mmCIF file of C-alpha atoms and ligand atoms in Angstrom:
data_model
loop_
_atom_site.group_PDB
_atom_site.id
_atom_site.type_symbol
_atom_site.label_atom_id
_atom_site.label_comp_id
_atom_site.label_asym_id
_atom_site.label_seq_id
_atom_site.Cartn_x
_atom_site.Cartn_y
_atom_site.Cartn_z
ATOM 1 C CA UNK A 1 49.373 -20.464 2.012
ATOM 2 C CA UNK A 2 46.267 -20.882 3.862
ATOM 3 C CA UNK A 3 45.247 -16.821 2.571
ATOM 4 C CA UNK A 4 45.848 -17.879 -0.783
ATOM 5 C CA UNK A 5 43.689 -20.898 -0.635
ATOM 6 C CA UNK A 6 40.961 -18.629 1.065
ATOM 7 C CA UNK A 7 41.371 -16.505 -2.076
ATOM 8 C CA UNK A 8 40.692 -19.148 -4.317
ATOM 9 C CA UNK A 9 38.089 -20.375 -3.073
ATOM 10 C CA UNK A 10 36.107 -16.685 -2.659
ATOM 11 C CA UNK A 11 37.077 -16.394 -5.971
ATOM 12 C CA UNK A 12 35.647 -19.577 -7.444
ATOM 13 C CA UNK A 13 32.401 -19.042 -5.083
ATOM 14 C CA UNK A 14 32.153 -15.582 -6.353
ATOM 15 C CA UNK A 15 32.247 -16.905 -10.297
ATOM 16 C CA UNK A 16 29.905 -19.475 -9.368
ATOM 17 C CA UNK A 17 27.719 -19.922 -12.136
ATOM 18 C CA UNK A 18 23.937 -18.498 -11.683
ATOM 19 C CA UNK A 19 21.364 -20.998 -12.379
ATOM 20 C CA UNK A 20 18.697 -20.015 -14.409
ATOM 21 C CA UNK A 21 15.081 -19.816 -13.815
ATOM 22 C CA UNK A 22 13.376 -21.397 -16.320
ATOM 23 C CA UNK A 23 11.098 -19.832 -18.591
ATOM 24 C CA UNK A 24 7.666 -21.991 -17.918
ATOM 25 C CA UNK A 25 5.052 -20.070 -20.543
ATOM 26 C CA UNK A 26 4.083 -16.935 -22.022
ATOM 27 C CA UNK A 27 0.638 -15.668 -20.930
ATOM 28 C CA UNK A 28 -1.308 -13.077 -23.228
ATOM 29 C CA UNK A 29 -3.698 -10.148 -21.872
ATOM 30 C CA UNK A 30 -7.083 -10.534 -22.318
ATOM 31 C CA UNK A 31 -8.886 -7.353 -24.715
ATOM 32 C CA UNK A 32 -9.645 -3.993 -23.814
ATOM 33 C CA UNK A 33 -12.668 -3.006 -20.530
ATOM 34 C CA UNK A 34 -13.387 -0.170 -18.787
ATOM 35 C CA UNK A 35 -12.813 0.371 -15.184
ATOM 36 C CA UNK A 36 -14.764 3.111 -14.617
ATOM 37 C CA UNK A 37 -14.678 5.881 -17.317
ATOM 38 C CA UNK A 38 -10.634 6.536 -16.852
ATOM 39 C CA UNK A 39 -9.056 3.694 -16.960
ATOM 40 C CA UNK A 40 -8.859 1.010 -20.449
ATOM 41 C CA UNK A 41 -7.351 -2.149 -18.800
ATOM 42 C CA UNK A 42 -6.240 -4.800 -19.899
ATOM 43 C CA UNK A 43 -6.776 -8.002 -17.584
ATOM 44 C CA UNK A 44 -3.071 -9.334 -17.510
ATOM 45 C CA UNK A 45 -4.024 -11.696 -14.374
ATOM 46 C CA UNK A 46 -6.051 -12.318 -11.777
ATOM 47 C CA UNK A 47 -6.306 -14.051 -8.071
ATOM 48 C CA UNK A 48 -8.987 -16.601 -9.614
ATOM 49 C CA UNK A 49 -6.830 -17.735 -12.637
ATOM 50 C CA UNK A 50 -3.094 -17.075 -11.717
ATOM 51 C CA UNK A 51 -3.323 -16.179 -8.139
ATOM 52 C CA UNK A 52 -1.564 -19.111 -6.628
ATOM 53 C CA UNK A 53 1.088 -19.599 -9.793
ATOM 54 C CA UNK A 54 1.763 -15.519 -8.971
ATOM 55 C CA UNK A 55 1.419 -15.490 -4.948
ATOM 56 C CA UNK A 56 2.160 -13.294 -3.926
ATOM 57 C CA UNK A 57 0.927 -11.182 -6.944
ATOM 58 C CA UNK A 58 -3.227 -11.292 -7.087
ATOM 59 C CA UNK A 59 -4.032 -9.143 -9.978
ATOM 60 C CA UNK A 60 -2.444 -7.029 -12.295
ATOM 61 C CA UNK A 61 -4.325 -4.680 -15.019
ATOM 62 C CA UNK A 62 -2.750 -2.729 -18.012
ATOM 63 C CA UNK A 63 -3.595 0.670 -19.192
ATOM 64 C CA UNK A 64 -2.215 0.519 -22.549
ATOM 65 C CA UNK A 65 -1.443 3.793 -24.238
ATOM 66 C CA UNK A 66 -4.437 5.642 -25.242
ATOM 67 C CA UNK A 67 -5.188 8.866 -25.907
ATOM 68 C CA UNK A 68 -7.553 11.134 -24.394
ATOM 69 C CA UNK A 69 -9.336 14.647 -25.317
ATOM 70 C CA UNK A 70 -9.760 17.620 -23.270
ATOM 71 C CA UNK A 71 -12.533 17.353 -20.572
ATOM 72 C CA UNK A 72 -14.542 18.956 -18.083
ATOM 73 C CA UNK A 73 -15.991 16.307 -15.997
ATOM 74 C CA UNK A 74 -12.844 14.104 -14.339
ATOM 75 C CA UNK A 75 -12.533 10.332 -15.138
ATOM 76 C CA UNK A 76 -12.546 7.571 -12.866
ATOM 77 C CA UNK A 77 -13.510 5.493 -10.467
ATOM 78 C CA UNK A 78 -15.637 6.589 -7.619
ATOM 79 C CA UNK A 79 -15.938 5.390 -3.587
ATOM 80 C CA UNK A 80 -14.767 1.742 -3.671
ATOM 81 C CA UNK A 81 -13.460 -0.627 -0.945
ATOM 82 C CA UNK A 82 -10.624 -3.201 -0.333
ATOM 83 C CA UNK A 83 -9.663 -5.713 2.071
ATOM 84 C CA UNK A 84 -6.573 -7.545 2.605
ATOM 85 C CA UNK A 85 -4.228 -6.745 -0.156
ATOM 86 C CA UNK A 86 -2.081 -3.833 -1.441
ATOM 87 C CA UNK A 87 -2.868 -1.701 -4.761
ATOM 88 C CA UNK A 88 0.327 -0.357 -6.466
ATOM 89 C CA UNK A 89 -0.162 2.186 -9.129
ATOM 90 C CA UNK A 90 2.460 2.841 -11.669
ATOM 91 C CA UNK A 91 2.042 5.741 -14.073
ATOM 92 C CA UNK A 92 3.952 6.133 -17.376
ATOM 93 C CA UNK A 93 1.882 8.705 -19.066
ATOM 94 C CA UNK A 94 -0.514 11.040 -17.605
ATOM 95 C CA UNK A 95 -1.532 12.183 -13.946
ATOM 96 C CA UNK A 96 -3.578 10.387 -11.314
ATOM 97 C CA UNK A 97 -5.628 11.326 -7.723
ATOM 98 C CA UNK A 98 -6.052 9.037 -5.020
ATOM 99 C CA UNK A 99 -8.205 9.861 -2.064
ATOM 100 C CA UNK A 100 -9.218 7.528 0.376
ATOM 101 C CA UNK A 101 -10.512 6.879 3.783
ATOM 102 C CA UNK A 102 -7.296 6.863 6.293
ATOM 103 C CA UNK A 103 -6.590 10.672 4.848
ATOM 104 C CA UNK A 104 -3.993 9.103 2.263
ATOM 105 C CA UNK A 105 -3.952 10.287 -0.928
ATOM 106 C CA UNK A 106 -2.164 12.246 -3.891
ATOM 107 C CA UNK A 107 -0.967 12.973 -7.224
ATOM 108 C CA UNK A 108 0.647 10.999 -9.356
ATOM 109 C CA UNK A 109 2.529 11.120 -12.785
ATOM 110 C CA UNK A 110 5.226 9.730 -15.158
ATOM 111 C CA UNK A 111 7.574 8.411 -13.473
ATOM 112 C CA UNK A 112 5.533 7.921 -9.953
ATOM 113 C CA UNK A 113 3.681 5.450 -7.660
ATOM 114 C CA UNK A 114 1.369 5.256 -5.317
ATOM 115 C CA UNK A 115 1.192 2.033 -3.117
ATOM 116 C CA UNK A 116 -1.239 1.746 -1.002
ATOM 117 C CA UNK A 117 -1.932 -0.750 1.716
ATOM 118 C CA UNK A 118 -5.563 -1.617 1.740
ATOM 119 C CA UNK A 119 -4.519 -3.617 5.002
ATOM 120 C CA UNK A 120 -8.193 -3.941 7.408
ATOM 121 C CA UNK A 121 -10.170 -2.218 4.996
ATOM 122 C CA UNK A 122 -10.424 1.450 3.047
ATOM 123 C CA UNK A 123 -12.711 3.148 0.894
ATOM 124 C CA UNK A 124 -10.566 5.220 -1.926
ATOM 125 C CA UNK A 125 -11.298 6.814 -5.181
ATOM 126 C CA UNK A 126 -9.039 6.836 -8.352
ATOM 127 C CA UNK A 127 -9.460 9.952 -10.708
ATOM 128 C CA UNK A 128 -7.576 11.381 -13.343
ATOM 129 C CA UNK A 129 -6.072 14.442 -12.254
ATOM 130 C CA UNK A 130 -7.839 17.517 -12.472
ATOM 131 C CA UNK A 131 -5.119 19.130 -14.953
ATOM 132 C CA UNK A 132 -5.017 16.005 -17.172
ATOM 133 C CA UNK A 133 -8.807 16.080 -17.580
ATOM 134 C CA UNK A 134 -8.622 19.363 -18.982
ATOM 135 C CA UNK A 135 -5.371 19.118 -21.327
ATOM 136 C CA UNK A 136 -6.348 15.524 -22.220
ATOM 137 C CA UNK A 137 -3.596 13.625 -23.485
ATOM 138 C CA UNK A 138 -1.936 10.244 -23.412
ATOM 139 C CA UNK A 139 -2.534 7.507 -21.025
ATOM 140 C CA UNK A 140 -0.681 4.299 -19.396
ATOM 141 C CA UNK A 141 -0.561 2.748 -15.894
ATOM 142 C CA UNK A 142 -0.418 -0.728 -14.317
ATOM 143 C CA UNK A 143 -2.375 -1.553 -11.064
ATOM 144 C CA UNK A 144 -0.801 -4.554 -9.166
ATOM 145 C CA UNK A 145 -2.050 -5.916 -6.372
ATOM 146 C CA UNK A 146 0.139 -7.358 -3.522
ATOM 147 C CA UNK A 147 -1.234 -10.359 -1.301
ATOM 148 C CA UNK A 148 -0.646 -9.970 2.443
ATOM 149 C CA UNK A 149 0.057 -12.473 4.997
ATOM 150 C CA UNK A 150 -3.334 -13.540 7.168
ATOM 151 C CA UNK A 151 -1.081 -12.061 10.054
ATOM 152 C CA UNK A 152 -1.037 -8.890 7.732
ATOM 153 C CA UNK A 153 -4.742 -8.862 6.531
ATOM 154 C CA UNK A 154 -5.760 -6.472 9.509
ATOM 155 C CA UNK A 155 -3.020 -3.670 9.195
ATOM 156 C CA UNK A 156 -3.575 -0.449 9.366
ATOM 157 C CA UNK A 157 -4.355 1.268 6.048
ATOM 158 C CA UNK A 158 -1.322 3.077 4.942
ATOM 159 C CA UNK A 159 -0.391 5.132 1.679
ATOM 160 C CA UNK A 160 3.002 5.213 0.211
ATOM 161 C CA UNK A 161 3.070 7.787 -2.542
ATOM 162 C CA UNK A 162 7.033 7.051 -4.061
ATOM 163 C CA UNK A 163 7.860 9.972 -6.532
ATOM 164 C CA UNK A 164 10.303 9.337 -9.488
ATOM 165 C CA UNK A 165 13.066 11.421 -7.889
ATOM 166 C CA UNK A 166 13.300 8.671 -4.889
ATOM 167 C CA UNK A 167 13.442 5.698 -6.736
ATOM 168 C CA UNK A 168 16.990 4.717 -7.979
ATOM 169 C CA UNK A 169 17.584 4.157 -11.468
ATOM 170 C CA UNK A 170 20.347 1.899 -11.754
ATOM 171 C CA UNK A 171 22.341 1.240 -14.760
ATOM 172 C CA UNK A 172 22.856 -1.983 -16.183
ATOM 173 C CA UNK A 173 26.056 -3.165 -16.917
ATOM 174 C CA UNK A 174 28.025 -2.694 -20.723
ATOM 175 C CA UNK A 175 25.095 0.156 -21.454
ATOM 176 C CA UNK A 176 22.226 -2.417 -21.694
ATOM 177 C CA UNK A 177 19.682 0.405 -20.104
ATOM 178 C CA UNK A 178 18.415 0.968 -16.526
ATOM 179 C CA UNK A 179 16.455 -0.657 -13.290
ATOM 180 C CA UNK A 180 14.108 1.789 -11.857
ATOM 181 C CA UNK A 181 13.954 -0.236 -8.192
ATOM 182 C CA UNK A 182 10.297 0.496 -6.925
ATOM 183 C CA UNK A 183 10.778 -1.865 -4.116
ATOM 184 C CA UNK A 184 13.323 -4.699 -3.128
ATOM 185 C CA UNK A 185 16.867 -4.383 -4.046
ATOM 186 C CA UNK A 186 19.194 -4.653 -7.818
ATOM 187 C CA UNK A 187 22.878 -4.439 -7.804
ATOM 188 C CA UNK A 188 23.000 -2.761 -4.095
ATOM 189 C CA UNK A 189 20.279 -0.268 -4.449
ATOM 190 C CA UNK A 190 17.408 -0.496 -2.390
ATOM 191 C CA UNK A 191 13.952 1.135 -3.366
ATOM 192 C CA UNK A 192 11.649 3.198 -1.453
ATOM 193 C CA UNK A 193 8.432 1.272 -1.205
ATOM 194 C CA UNK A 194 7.898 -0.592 2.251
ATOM 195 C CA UNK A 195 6.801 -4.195 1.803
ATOM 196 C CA UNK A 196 5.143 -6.642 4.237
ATOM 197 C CA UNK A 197 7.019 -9.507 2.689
ATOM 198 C CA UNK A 198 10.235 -9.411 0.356
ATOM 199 C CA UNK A 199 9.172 -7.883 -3.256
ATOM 200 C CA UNK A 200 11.040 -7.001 -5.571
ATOM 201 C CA UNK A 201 9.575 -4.457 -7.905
ATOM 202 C CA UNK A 202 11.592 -2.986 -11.229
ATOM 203 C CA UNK A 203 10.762 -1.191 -13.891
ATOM 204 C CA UNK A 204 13.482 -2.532 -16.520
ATOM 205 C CA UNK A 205 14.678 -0.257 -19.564
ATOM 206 C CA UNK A 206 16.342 -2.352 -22.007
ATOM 207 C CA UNK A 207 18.252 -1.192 -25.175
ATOM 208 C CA UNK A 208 18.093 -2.739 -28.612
ATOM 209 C CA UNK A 209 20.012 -5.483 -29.348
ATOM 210 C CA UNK A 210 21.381 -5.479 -25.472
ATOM 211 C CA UNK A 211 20.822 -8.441 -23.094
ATOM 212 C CA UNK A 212 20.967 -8.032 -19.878
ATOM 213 C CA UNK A 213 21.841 -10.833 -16.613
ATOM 214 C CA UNK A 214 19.019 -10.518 -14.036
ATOM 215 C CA UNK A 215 19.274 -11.953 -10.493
ATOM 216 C CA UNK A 216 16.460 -12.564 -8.386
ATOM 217 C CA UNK A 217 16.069 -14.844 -5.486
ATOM 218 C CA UNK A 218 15.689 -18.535 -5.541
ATOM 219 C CA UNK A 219 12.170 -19.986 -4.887
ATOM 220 C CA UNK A 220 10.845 -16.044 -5.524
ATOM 221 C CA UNK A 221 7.727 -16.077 -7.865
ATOM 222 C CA UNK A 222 8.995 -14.277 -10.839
ATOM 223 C CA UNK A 223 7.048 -12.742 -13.956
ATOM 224 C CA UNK A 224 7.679 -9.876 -16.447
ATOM 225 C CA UNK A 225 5.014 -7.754 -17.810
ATOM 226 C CA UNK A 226 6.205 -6.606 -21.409
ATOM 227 C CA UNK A 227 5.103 -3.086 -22.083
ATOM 228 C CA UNK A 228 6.888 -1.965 -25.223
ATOM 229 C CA UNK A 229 9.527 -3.440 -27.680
ATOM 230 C CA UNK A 230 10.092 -7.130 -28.187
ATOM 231 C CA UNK A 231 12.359 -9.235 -26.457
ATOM 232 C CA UNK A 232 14.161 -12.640 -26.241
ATOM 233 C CA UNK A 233 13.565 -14.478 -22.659
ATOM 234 C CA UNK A 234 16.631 -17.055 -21.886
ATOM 235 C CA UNK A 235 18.242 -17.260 -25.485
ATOM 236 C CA UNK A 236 14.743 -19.183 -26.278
ATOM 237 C CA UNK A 237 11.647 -17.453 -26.917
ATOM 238 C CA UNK A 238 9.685 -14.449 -28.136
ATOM 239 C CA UNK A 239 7.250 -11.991 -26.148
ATOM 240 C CA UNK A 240 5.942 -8.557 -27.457
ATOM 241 C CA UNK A 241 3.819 -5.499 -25.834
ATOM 242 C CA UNK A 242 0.888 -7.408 -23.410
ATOM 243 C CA UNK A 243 2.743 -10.761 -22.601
ATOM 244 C CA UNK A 244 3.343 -11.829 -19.506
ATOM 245 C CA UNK A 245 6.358 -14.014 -19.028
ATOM 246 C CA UNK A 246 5.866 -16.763 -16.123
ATOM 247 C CA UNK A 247 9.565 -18.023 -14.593
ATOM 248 C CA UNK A 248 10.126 -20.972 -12.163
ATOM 249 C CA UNK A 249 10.649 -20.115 -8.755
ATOM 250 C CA UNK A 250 13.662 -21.975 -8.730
ATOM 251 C CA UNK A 251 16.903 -20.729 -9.706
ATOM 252 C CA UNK A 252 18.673 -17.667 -9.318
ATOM 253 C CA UNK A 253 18.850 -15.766 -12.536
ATOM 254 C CA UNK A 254 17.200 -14.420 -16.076
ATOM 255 C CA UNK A 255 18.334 -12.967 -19.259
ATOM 256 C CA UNK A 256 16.584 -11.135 -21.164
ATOM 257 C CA UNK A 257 18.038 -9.798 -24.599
ATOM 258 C CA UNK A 258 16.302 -6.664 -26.424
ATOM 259 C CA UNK A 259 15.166 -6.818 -29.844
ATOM 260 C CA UNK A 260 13.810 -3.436 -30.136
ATOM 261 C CA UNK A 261 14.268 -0.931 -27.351
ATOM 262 C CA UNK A 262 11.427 -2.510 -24.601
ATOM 263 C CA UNK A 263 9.691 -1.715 -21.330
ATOM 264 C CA UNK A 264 9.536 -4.210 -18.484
ATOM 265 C CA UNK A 265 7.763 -4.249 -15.360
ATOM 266 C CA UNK A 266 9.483 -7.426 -13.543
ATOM 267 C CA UNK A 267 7.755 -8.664 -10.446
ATOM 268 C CA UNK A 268 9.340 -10.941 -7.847
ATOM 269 C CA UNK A 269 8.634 -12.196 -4.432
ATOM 270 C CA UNK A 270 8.037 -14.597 -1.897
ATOM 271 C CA UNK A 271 5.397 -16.881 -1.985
ATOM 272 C CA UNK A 272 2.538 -16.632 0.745
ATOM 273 C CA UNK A 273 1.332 -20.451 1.014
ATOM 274 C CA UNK A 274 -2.340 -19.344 2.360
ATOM 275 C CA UNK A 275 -5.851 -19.704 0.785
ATOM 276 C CA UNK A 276 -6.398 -17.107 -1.265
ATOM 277 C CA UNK A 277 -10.243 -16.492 -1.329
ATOM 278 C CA UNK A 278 -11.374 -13.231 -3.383
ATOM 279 C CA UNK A 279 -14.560 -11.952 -4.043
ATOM 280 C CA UNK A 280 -14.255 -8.898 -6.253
ATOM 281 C CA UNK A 281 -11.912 -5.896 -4.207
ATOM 282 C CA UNK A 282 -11.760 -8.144 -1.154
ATOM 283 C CA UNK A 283 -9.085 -11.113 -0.917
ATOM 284 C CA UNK A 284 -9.025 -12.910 2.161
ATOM 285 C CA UNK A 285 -8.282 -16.637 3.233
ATOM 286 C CA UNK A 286 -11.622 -17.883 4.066
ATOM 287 C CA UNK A 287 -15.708 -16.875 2.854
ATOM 288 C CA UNK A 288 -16.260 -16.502 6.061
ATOM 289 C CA UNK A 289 -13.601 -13.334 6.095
ATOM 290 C CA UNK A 290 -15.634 -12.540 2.742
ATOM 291 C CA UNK A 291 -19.070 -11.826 4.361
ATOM 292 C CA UNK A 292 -17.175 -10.005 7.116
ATOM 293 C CA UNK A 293 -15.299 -7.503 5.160
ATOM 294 C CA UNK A 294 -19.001 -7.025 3.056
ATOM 295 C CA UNK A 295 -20.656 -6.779 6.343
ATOM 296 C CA UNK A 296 -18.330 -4.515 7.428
ATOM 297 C CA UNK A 297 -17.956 -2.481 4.617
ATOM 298 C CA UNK A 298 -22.055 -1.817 4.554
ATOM 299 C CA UNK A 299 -21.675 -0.990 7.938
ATOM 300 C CA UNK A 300 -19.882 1.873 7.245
ATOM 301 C CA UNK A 301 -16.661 0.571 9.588
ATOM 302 C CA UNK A 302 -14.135 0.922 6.903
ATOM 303 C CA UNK A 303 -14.733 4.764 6.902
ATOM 304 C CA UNK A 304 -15.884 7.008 4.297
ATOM 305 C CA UNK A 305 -14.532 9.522 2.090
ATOM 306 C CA UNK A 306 -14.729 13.533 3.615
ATOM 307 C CA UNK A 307 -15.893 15.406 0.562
HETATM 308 MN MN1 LIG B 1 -9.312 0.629 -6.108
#
């Protein structure tokens, strides 16, 4: 008797109902800049506008498709610094170098990222690859940055390059499409990136006219990036290619339903409750941390790159 009333009640815990995050708005990229000569962004966010809303997400840009011709001279972004954060790199189309101060760096393509942990400051660069200069072709990648804890800010730089072969892509249930886990953890598979604090970083596949049941953590920040197709958020509304859809923190589940085939990058994580203070590729929690890491970055104490 006392087994079957332990069934039942697994049974009714296991069927309990998943509570939905809300759906609080739908926020649109701003136009087309240059970083560099390689890379046409997008500015989907940033730590002075959405940096709190997002914590621990501080900035994320979008390299739309775009085509490029055959060249000589590589594209890029030269010698550049960062302080207290993590850059992660996703490529979709087209092939990527990273070189940078601790003696990370790599190559990376469709399919690949690089996350790199900026941690107590590190000078990188961020070309296209030398074989995609010279065939040209098409190009798209997101840069996200991470936050990290104050307790964090002064790790040692690190360089996690996490090829498509290692991250699992998991198939959704009644043939809805995939989750490519980058980091954190959907339906029992774990992904390769290691995290400071718990992420959760998936690049979601969806078929057309297929909705699919996504859990993610109560009281986790939560936001998908839309990069192709259309798609219904909820049962409610709308968002295309470029919107970023903003989710409560609380609750324990989204649905999103395909209209076309679409793209998702889905973000989740745990909120850092610091002070975010930025001041262009430095985020810290105070000004005074500001003039340091410039101080120290003049000063040559982040280290250079060996040419
Ligand atoms: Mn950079």
């Amino acid at each position: 008797m006392d087994v079957m009333i332990e069934n039942l009640k697994s049974e009714s815990e296991n069927k309990k109902e998943p509570i939905m995050k809300k759906l609080l708005r739908i926020h649109q990229s701003s136009g087309m800049h240059w970083v560099g000569d390689g890379f046409p962004v997008r500015s989907v966010f940033d730590y002075n506008g959405l940096g709190r809303e997002l914590s621990p997400f501080l900035m994320l840009d979008y390299a739309a498709p775009y085509q490029f011709a055959p060249g000589n001279e590589r594209r890029g972004v030269g010698a550049h610094p960062h302080k207290g954060f993590e850059t992660v790199t996703v490529a979709y189309q087209g092939e990527l170098e990273h070189r940078d101060s601790s003696g990370g760096g790599g190559k990376i393509g469709a399919g690949d990222v690089q996350w790199m942990t900026a941690g107590n400051g590190i000078v990188h660069e961020e070309f296209h690859s030398a074989d995609f200069t010279r065939t040209g072709g098409p190009f798209q990648m997101v840069q996200l940055w991470v936050n990290l804890r104050a307790q964090d800010k002064g790790a040692k730089p690190g360089y996690q390059t996490l090829l498509k072969a290692q991250i699992p892509n998991v198939p959704l249930p009644q043939d809805a499409g995939t989750v490519r886990v980058i980091a954190g953890e959907f339906d029992g598979h774990k992904g390769p990136a290691k995290t400071f604090t718990p992420i959760n970083l998936w690049d979601v596949n969806l078929r057309a006219g297929k909705s699919a049941e996504l859990p993610l953590p109560d009281g986790h920040t939560t936001a998908f990036l839309v990069l192709s197709g259309k798609v219904t958020i909820n049962g409610d509304r709308e968002a295309g290619e470029g919107d970023l859809a903003i989710f409560a923190r609380s609750g324990d589940s989204i649905t999103v339903k395909a209209n076309t085939d679409a793209k998702l990058l889905l973000m989740g994580g745990e909120p850092i409750a610091e002070p975010i203070v930025g001041y262009g590729p430095f985020v810290m929690n105070s000004r005074t941390e500001i003039q340091q890491a410039f101080e120290d970055y003049q000063l040559g104490r982040m280290g250079e790159l060996v040419s």
